Amino acid sequence: MNRVYNFSAGPSVLPEDVLKKAQEEMLVYGDSGMSVMEMSHRSKAFESIIQSAEESLRRVMGIPENYKVLFLQGGASSQFAMIPLNLMKKGKIDLVLTGMWSKKARAEAEKYGKVNVVASSEDKTFNYIPELDSSKFDPDADYFYICQNNTIYGTRFPALPETGSVPLVADLSSCILSEPIDVSKYGLIFAGAQKNMGPAGLTVVIIRDDLLGFSKDFTPTMFQYDIHVKANSMYNTPPTYSIYICKLVLEWIENKIGGLEKMSEINNKKAKILYDFLDSSEMFNATVDGSSRSIMNIPFVTGNTDLDAKFVSEAANAGFVNLKGHRSVGGMRASIYNAMPTEGVEKLVEFMKDFENNNK
Ligand SMILES: *Cc1c(COP(=O)(O)O)cnc(C)c1O
């Protein structure tokens, strides 16, 4: 069977070059005589893998020296608890409610303190990023929380909130590495790897130095950032193989793509191909408008649930898989992460045009 075009929201498509390289190195990695999966995380070979992954991430994202990089487990969802357990001092935070993931983050944070929702887009099934009124920001909050790209609804913050001295904490699970960002604008960035960085099982956290050292007394050891910082992400066994694949993905971005400026150009082009078609089609419509549109996750509908289902099924038969929208919004969603080739989006649009003509 041939490889399909996989539009899954996550775990999602990986660069073919990366998979091939992993295949080459599957049985014997370098001069170790074994697979990366089989080696001790304390071995020289693995130490060089994790170090190289971190150095590459630092170069690619331009991470300043006063930020630590952690390779953790537990998924982005563990961060919903880990963040308040480590960053809450006074016990109050600001949060923008833009979907299911920020709602889950709010629920966890509320176990440890007060959450001030400064704006929400729940009134319209989260299909936009709300305007922010800075007079509603609490200048005394422990941190300001956003989910920068909303995987389920296909929205992303067009600009970062101006939070002054309040650290900005952001969930970048579905947009990390998709374009250059200014890391120094954030206090903490986290991302589950399975969208744009590698396989599931790895969660990357980038945290500014001065936010370390404030975990609550009762914070479980495994949930303390300091512990992982001191141990260079090796307090216990890290997700070794996922870190190795992440290293290959980063090398692919650096060497094959040529960095995040270039990555962003490609991603914007891909998204434009699909949005342009959606905006001109009489059958398909994007569910998000204007500057809130994500370039990673693009939801769309026909307005007729039977037709939606027919489309998803025929698309799958034609080799365009995982286009069904999230159960909470319905319709379709094309996740076009870094590893989705431009050709995949072009071919999807051709398929959609044909489908439209055949189902008028
Ligand atoms: C997928 C996703 C999550 C959840 O990630 P897990 O690793 O499954 O916990 C959280 N936030 C965003 C924005 C996501 O896309």
Tab-separated table of C-alpha atoms and ligand atoms in Angstrom:
chain	number	residue	atom	x	y	z
A	1	MET	CA	0.000	0.000	0.000
A	2	ASN	CA	1.168	3.544	-0.752
A	3	ARG	CA	1.434	6.237	1.871
A	4	VAL	CA	-1.713	8.360	2.097
A	5	TYR	CA	-2.061	12.096	2.652
A	6	ASN	CA	-2.683	12.146	6.388
A	7	PHE	CA	-4.553	15.236	7.631
A	8	SER	CA	-4.771	13.979	11.215
A	9	ALA	CA	-4.800	16.588	13.990
A	10	GLY	CA	-2.434	14.438	16.029
A	11	PRO	CA	-0.541	12.215	16.185
A	12	SER	CA	0.116	13.397	12.699
A	13	VAL	CA	2.177	13.164	9.560
A	14	LEU	CA	5.971	13.112	9.908
A	15	PRO	CA	8.459	14.122	7.200
A	16	GLU	CA	9.185	11.142	4.984
A	17	ASP	CA	12.914	11.945	5.137
A	18	VAL	CA	12.748	11.566	8.906
A	19	LEU	CA	10.999	8.200	8.728
A	20	LYS	CA	13.532	6.951	6.199
A	21	LYS	CA	16.458	8.080	8.317
A	22	ALA	CA	14.914	6.357	11.343
A	23	GLN	CA	14.472	3.240	9.233
A	24	GLU	CA	18.133	3.341	8.216
A	25	GLU	CA	19.205	3.672	11.825
A	26	MET	CA	16.582	1.310	13.233
A	27	LEU	CA	18.808	-1.694	13.887
A	28	VAL	CA	22.118	0.023	14.584
A	29	TYR	CA	22.502	3.640	15.618
A	30	GLY	CA	25.951	5.043	14.814
A	31	ASP	CA	28.629	2.870	16.391
A	32	SER	CA	26.443	1.863	19.325
A	33	GLY	CA	25.621	-1.547	17.883
A	34	MET	CA	21.981	-1.218	18.903
A	35	SER	CA	18.721	0.600	18.215
A	36	VAL	CA	18.028	3.906	19.970
A	37	MET	CA	15.066	2.124	21.557
A	38	GLU	CA	17.383	-0.332	23.232
A	39	MET	CA	20.013	1.974	24.661
A	40	SER	CA	20.388	3.299	28.181
A	41	HIS	CA	19.348	6.889	28.576
A	42	ARG	CA	22.628	7.294	30.483
A	43	SER	CA	24.707	6.053	27.548
A	44	LYS	CA	27.074	8.356	25.660
A	45	ALA	CA	25.137	7.762	22.455
A	46	PHE	CA	21.834	8.840	23.955
A	47	GLU	CA	23.359	11.759	25.832
A	48	SER	CA	24.573	13.082	22.518
A	49	ILE	CA	21.103	12.602	20.977
A	50	ILE	CA	19.270	14.594	23.668
A	51	GLN	CA	21.960	17.269	23.715
A	52	SER	CA	21.840	17.596	19.962
A	53	ALA	CA	18.015	17.807	20.041
A	54	GLU	CA	18.197	20.644	22.554
A	55	GLU	CA	20.906	22.529	20.660
A	56	SER	CA	18.974	22.194	17.436
A	57	LEU	CA	15.742	23.407	19.065
A	58	ARG	CA	17.608	26.370	20.549
A	59	ARG	CA	19.038	27.313	17.161
A	60	VAL	CA	15.793	26.803	15.238
A	61	MET	CA	13.612	28.761	17.681
A	62	GLY	CA	16.276	31.245	18.765
A	63	ILE	CA	15.791	30.373	22.430
A	64	PRO	CA	17.640	32.866	24.646
A	65	GLU	CA	20.194	31.616	27.192
A	66	ASN	CA	18.015	32.454	30.171
A	67	TYR	CA	15.462	29.825	29.138
A	68	LYS	CA	15.634	26.134	30.016
A	69	VAL	CA	14.461	23.431	27.631
A	70	LEU	CA	12.850	20.317	29.092
A	71	PHE	CA	11.954	17.033	27.431
A	72	LEU	CA	9.150	15.609	29.540
A	73	GLN	CA	6.317	13.080	29.399
A	74	GLY	CA	2.650	13.224	30.334
A	75	GLY	CA	1.495	15.113	27.242
A	76	ALA	CA	0.408	18.715	26.982
A	77	SER	CA	-2.451	17.793	29.343
A	78	SER	CA	-0.072	17.241	32.281
A	79	GLN	CA	1.150	20.795	31.782
A	80	PHE	CA	-2.348	22.057	32.592
A	81	ALA	CA	-1.608	20.975	36.191
A	82	MET	CA	2.179	21.300	36.214
A	83	ILE	CA	2.044	24.991	35.324
A	84	PRO	CA	-0.128	26.136	38.259
A	85	LEU	CA	1.726	23.755	40.595
A	86	ASN	CA	4.972	25.546	39.765
A	87	LEU	CA	4.076	29.088	38.766
A	88	MET	CA	1.264	30.058	41.117
A	89	LYS	CA	2.550	32.201	43.964
A	90	LYS	CA	-0.341	34.488	44.862
A	91	GLY	CA	-2.881	32.023	43.522
A	92	LYS	CA	-4.494	33.979	40.682
A	93	ILE	CA	-4.063	33.949	36.947
A	94	ASP	CA	-5.530	35.508	33.808
A	95	LEU	CA	-6.707	33.247	30.981
A	96	VAL	CA	-8.265	33.660	27.540
A	97	LEU	CA	-10.893	31.002	26.879
A	98	THR	CA	-10.579	29.988	23.231
A	99	GLY	CA	-11.553	26.335	23.237
A	100	MET	CA	-11.472	22.927	24.822
A	101	TRP	CA	-7.765	22.959	25.619
A	102	SER	CA	-7.852	26.296	27.443
A	103	LYS	CA	-10.981	25.089	29.230
A	104	LYS	CA	-9.102	22.050	30.470
A	105	ALA	CA	-6.186	24.274	31.503
A	106	ARG	CA	-8.645	26.483	33.407
A	107	ALA	CA	-10.176	23.496	35.214
A	108	GLU	CA	-6.766	22.316	36.441
A	109	ALA	CA	-5.625	25.809	37.453
A	110	GLU	CA	-8.857	26.300	39.424
A	111	LYS	CA	-7.830	23.443	41.701
A	112	TYR	CA	-5.002	25.630	43.014
A	113	GLY	CA	-6.185	29.205	42.662
A	114	LYS	CA	-8.453	31.745	40.996
A	115	VAL	CA	-8.775	32.012	37.244
A	116	ASN	CA	-9.850	35.347	35.779
A	117	VAL	CA	-11.239	34.745	32.287
A	118	VAL	CA	-10.344	37.993	30.509
A	119	ALA	CA	-12.172	37.062	27.287
A	120	SER	CA	-13.961	34.101	25.738
A	121	SER	CA	-15.196	33.029	22.321
A	122	GLU	CA	-17.472	30.307	23.640
A	123	ASP	CA	-20.556	32.188	22.390
A	124	LYS	CA	-19.738	31.152	18.801
A	125	THR	CA	-18.310	27.651	19.316
A	126	PHE	CA	-14.871	29.226	19.641
A	127	ASN	CA	-14.681	30.114	15.948
A	128	TYR	CA	-12.779	33.369	16.572
A	129	ILE	CA	-10.130	34.858	18.836
A	130	PRO	CA	-11.788	37.469	21.051
A	131	GLU	CA	-10.596	41.083	21.250
A	132	LEU	CA	-8.691	41.640	24.451
A	133	ASP	CA	-9.424	44.582	26.717
A	134	SER	CA	-6.256	45.158	28.713
A	135	SER	CA	-8.201	46.933	31.462
A	136	LYS	CA	-9.504	43.472	32.360
A	137	PHE	CA	-5.972	42.112	32.828
A	138	ASP	CA	-4.858	41.691	36.432
A	139	PRO	CA	-1.388	43.313	36.679
A	140	ASP	CA	-0.862	41.226	39.800
A	141	ALA	CA	-1.645	37.850	38.220
A	142	ASP	CA	0.910	35.046	38.560
A	143	TYR	CA	0.753	34.480	34.819
A	144	PHE	CA	-1.388	35.052	31.741
A	145	TYR	CA	-2.471	31.886	29.933
A	146	ILE	CA	-3.336	31.351	26.279
A	147	CYS	CA	-3.689	28.447	23.871
A	148	GLN	CA	-2.021	30.090	20.884
A	149	ASN	CA	-3.346	27.806	18.151
A	150	ASN	CA	-6.663	26.093	18.770
A	151	THR	CA	-6.330	22.732	17.092
A	152	ILE	CA	-10.018	21.822	17.236
A	153	TYR	CA	-11.541	25.109	16.043
A	154	GLY	CA	-8.807	26.263	13.673
A	155	THR	CA	-8.121	29.621	15.286
A	156	ARG	CA	-4.873	31.233	16.304
A	157	PHE	CA	-3.915	34.432	18.092
A	158	PRO	CA	-3.089	37.017	15.398
A	159	ALA	CA	-0.958	38.847	17.958
A	160	LEU	CA	0.222	38.131	21.475
A	161	PRO	CA	-1.472	39.905	24.375
A	162	GLU	CA	0.596	42.684	25.931
A	163	THR	CA	0.884	41.405	29.479
A	164	GLY	CA	3.590	43.730	30.774
A	165	SER	CA	5.504	42.134	33.621
A	166	VAL	CA	3.015	39.260	33.966
A	167	PRO	CA	4.612	36.155	32.388
A	168	LEU	CA	2.833	34.892	29.296
A	169	VAL	CA	2.271	31.122	29.367
A	170	ALA	CA	1.299	29.535	26.077
A	171	ASP	CA	0.193	26.160	24.776
A	172	LEU	CA	1.915	25.850	21.383
A	173	SER	CA	1.153	22.157	20.880
A	174	SER	CA	-0.256	22.589	17.388
A	175	CYS	CA	1.808	25.528	16.121
A	176	ILE	CA	5.304	25.187	17.557
A	177	LEU	CA	7.964	25.240	14.801
A	178	SER	CA	5.400	26.377	12.210
A	179	GLU	CA	6.808	29.913	12.072
A	180	PRO	CA	9.395	32.028	13.873
A	181	ILE	CA	8.335	33.348	17.278
A	182	ASP	CA	10.013	35.682	19.741
A	183	VAL	CA	10.617	33.350	22.682
A	184	SER	CA	11.577	36.288	24.905
A	185	LYS	CA	7.919	37.420	24.854
A	186	TYR	CA	6.943	34.313	26.831
A	187	GLY	CA	7.520	33.117	30.376
A	188	LEU	CA	6.737	29.516	29.499
A	189	ILE	CA	5.982	27.665	26.276
A	190	PHE	CA	4.885	24.053	26.115
A	191	ALA	CA	3.906	21.629	23.386
A	192	GLY	CA	2.951	18.005	23.065
A	193	ALA	CA	5.296	16.721	20.359
A	194	GLN	CA	2.793	14.684	18.375
A	195	LYS	CA	1.552	17.546	16.170
A	196	ASN	CA	4.620	19.250	14.786
A	197	MET	CA	7.703	17.861	16.528
A	198	GLY	CA	7.679	14.094	16.487
A	199	PRO	CA	5.818	11.104	17.871
A	200	ALA	CA	3.550	11.054	20.924
A	201	GLY	CA	5.096	10.561	24.343
A	202	LEU	CA	7.258	13.686	24.408
A	203	THR	CA	6.283	17.091	25.783
A	204	VAL	CA	8.622	20.018	25.327
A	205	VAL	CA	8.687	22.832	27.889
A	206	ILE	CA	10.646	26.064	27.454
A	207	ILE	CA	10.754	28.031	30.690
A	208	ARG	CA	12.376	31.297	31.703
A	209	ASP	CA	14.920	30.945	34.539
A	210	ASP	CA	13.290	33.335	36.970
A	211	LEU	CA	10.077	31.273	37.025
A	212	LEU	CA	11.862	28.282	38.507
A	213	GLY	CA	11.931	27.497	42.203
A	214	PHE	CA	8.372	28.285	43.200
A	215	SER	CA	6.645	24.918	43.165
A	216	LYS	CA	4.110	24.260	45.906
A	217	ASP	CA	5.211	22.053	48.862
A	218	PHE	CA	2.819	19.338	47.838
A	219	THR	CA	3.818	19.289	44.167
A	220	PRO	CA	4.756	15.720	43.238
A	221	THR	CA	8.473	15.382	42.491
A	222	MET	CA	7.821	14.400	38.885
A	223	PHE	CA	5.746	17.586	38.480
A	224	GLN	CA	8.496	19.980	39.596
A	225	TYR	CA	10.244	21.843	36.790
A	226	ASP	CA	13.348	22.408	38.980
A	227	ILE	CA	13.869	18.685	39.425
A	228	HIS	CA	13.904	18.152	35.661
A	229	VAL	CA	16.087	21.205	35.066
A	230	LYS	CA	18.684	19.994	37.596
A	231	ALA	CA	18.699	16.545	36.004
A	232	ASN	CA	18.813	17.802	32.386
A	233	SER	CA	15.497	16.026	31.667
A	234	MET	CA	17.026	12.783	32.980
A	235	TYR	CA	15.550	12.656	36.472
A	236	ASN	CA	13.973	9.416	35.349
A	237	THR	CA	13.905	7.655	31.992
A	238	PRO	CA	12.873	10.206	29.383
A	239	PRO	CA	10.912	9.197	26.250
A	240	THR	CA	14.124	8.292	24.456
A	241	TYR	CA	12.851	7.243	21.045
A	242	SER	CA	10.478	10.210	20.750
A	243	ILE	CA	13.355	12.547	21.597
A	244	TYR	CA	15.461	10.876	18.899
A	245	ILE	CA	12.742	11.360	16.261
A	246	CYS	CA	12.260	14.952	17.421
A	247	LYS	CA	15.983	15.484	16.856
A	248	LEU	CA	15.583	14.187	13.289
A	249	VAL	CA	12.584	16.486	12.715
A	250	LEU	CA	14.618	19.462	13.912
A	251	GLU	CA	17.507	18.501	11.628
A	252	TRP	CA	15.005	18.274	8.770
A	253	ILE	CA	13.800	21.823	9.520
A	254	GLU	CA	17.350	23.131	9.738
A	255	ASN	CA	18.959	21.318	6.842
A	256	LYS	CA	16.205	20.441	4.402
A	257	ILE	CA	13.737	23.317	4.902
A	258	GLY	CA	16.242	25.953	5.966
A	259	GLY	CA	14.759	27.225	9.223
A	260	LEU	CA	11.514	28.677	10.491
A	261	GLU	CA	11.325	31.709	8.159
A	262	LYS	CA	11.280	29.302	5.262
A	263	MET	CA	8.949	26.901	7.099
A	264	SER	CA	6.498	29.734	7.662
A	265	GLU	CA	6.605	30.735	3.984
A	266	ILE	CA	5.724	27.178	2.986
A	267	ASN	CA	3.014	26.893	5.653
A	268	ASN	CA	1.400	30.195	4.676
A	269	LYS	CA	1.401	29.161	1.054
A	270	LYS	CA	-0.222	25.814	1.868
A	271	ALA	CA	-2.892	27.434	4.029
A	272	LYS	CA	-3.607	30.048	1.351
A	273	ILE	CA	-4.205	27.357	-1.268
A	274	LEU	CA	-6.899	25.787	0.905
A	275	TYR	CA	-8.458	29.032	2.209
A	276	ASP	CA	-8.578	30.541	-1.287
A	277	PHE	CA	-10.476	27.526	-2.514
A	278	LEU	CA	-12.836	27.524	0.502
A	279	ASP	CA	-13.557	31.236	-0.028
A	280	SER	CA	-14.410	30.674	-3.690
A	281	SER	CA	-16.328	27.405	-3.364
A	282	GLU	CA	-20.122	27.332	-3.400
A	283	MET	CA	-20.220	24.056	-1.510
A	284	PHE	CA	-17.435	24.260	1.074
A	285	ASN	CA	-17.009	27.028	3.634
A	286	ALA	CA	-14.288	27.729	6.177
A	287	THR	CA	-15.711	28.034	9.696
A	288	VAL	CA	-13.199	30.701	10.733
A	289	ASP	CA	-12.794	34.144	9.166
A	290	GLY	CA	-10.176	36.836	9.040
A	291	SER	CA	-7.130	37.205	11.186
A	292	SER	CA	-8.139	34.401	13.583
A	293	ARG	CA	-7.501	31.770	10.919
A	294	SER	CA	-4.980	29.089	11.815
A	295	ILE	CA	-2.401	28.065	9.243
A	296	MET	CA	-2.132	24.600	10.811
A	297	ASN	CA	-5.709	23.396	11.340
A	298	ILE	CA	-8.388	24.361	8.850
A	299	PRO	CA	-11.973	23.340	9.635
A	300	PHE	CA	-14.650	23.560	6.936
A	301	VAL	CA	-18.236	22.469	6.306
A	302	THR	CA	-20.710	21.994	3.480
A	303	GLY	CA	-23.657	22.912	5.687
A	304	ASN	CA	-25.186	19.475	5.160
A	305	THR	CA	-24.077	16.715	7.553
A	306	ASP	CA	-24.885	13.912	5.086
A	307	LEU	CA	-22.795	15.591	2.417
A	308	ASP	CA	-19.982	16.112	4.956
A	309	ALA	CA	-19.994	12.401	5.732
A	310	LYS	CA	-20.034	11.504	2.041
A	311	PHE	CA	-17.075	13.804	1.445
A	312	VAL	CA	-15.023	12.391	4.337
A	313	SER	CA	-15.653	8.859	3.161
A	314	GLU	CA	-14.910	9.479	-0.527
A	315	ALA	CA	-11.814	11.503	0.359
A	316	ALA	CA	-10.510	8.610	2.468
A	317	ASN	CA	-11.045	6.220	-0.426
A	318	ALA	CA	-9.036	8.582	-2.622
A	319	GLY	CA	-6.113	8.649	-0.157
A	320	PHE	CA	-6.906	11.829	1.840
A	321	VAL	CA	-7.431	10.520	5.346
A	322	ASN	CA	-8.426	11.845	8.771
A	323	LEU	CA	-10.447	14.774	7.432
A	324	LYS	CA	-13.378	14.304	9.805
A	325	GLY	CA	-13.807	17.315	12.091
A	326	HIS	CA	-13.525	17.059	15.866
A	327	ARG	CA	-16.628	15.520	17.437
A	328	SER	CA	-17.418	18.804	19.202
A	329	VAL	CA	-17.673	20.848	15.967
A	330	GLY	CA	-18.490	18.333	13.224
A	331	GLY	CA	-17.800	18.944	9.541
A	332	MET	CA	-14.261	18.541	8.292
A	333	ARG	CA	-10.816	19.640	9.379
A	334	ALA	CA	-7.584	19.498	7.434
A	335	SER	CA	-4.535	19.633	9.684
A	336	ILE	CA	-1.664	20.730	7.486
A	337	TYR	CA	1.319	20.630	9.815
A	338	ASN	CA	4.935	21.187	8.741
A	339	ALA	CA	5.316	17.673	7.353
A	340	MET	CA	2.287	17.882	5.032
A	341	PRO	CA	3.758	18.536	1.590
A	342	THR	CA	2.351	21.415	-0.493
A	343	GLU	CA	1.432	18.815	-3.074
A	344	GLY	CA	-0.864	17.118	-0.527
A	345	VAL	CA	-2.875	20.323	-0.126
A	346	GLU	CA	-2.959	20.985	-3.880
A	347	LYS	CA	-4.249	17.476	-4.532
A	348	LEU	CA	-6.823	17.777	-1.760
A	349	VAL	CA	-8.151	20.971	-3.345
A	350	GLU	CA	-8.382	19.252	-6.748
A	351	PHE	CA	-10.300	16.443	-5.108
A	352	MET	CA	-12.657	18.943	-3.438
A	353	LYS	CA	-13.300	20.691	-6.758
A	354	ASP	CA	-14.211	17.394	-8.384
A	355	PHE	CA	-16.426	16.468	-5.453
A	356	GLU	CA	-18.209	19.812	-5.710
A	357	ASN	CA	-18.820	19.359	-9.445
A	358	ASN	CA	-20.080	15.807	-8.970
A	359	ASN	CA	-22.471	16.689	-6.156
A	360	LYS	CA	-24.118	19.901	-7.332
B	1	LIG	C1	-3.346	17.972	21.273
B	1	LIG	C2	-3.379	19.172	22.135
B	1	LIG	C3	-3.346	19.080	23.538
B	1	LIG	C4	-3.360	17.765	24.267
B	1	LIG	O1	-2.163	17.103	24.104
B	1	LIG	P1	-1.853	15.730	24.869
B	1	LIG	O2	-0.408	15.553	24.553
B	1	LIG	O3	-2.732	14.686	24.259
B	1	LIG	O4	-2.120	15.915	26.298
B	1	LIG	C5	-3.318	20.258	24.272
B	1	LIG	N1	-3.328	21.450	23.664
B	1	LIG	C6	-3.375	21.570	22.319
B	1	LIG	C7	-3.391	22.932	21.701
B	1	LIG	C8	-3.403	20.441	21.516
B	1	LIG	O5	-3.455	20.565	20.182
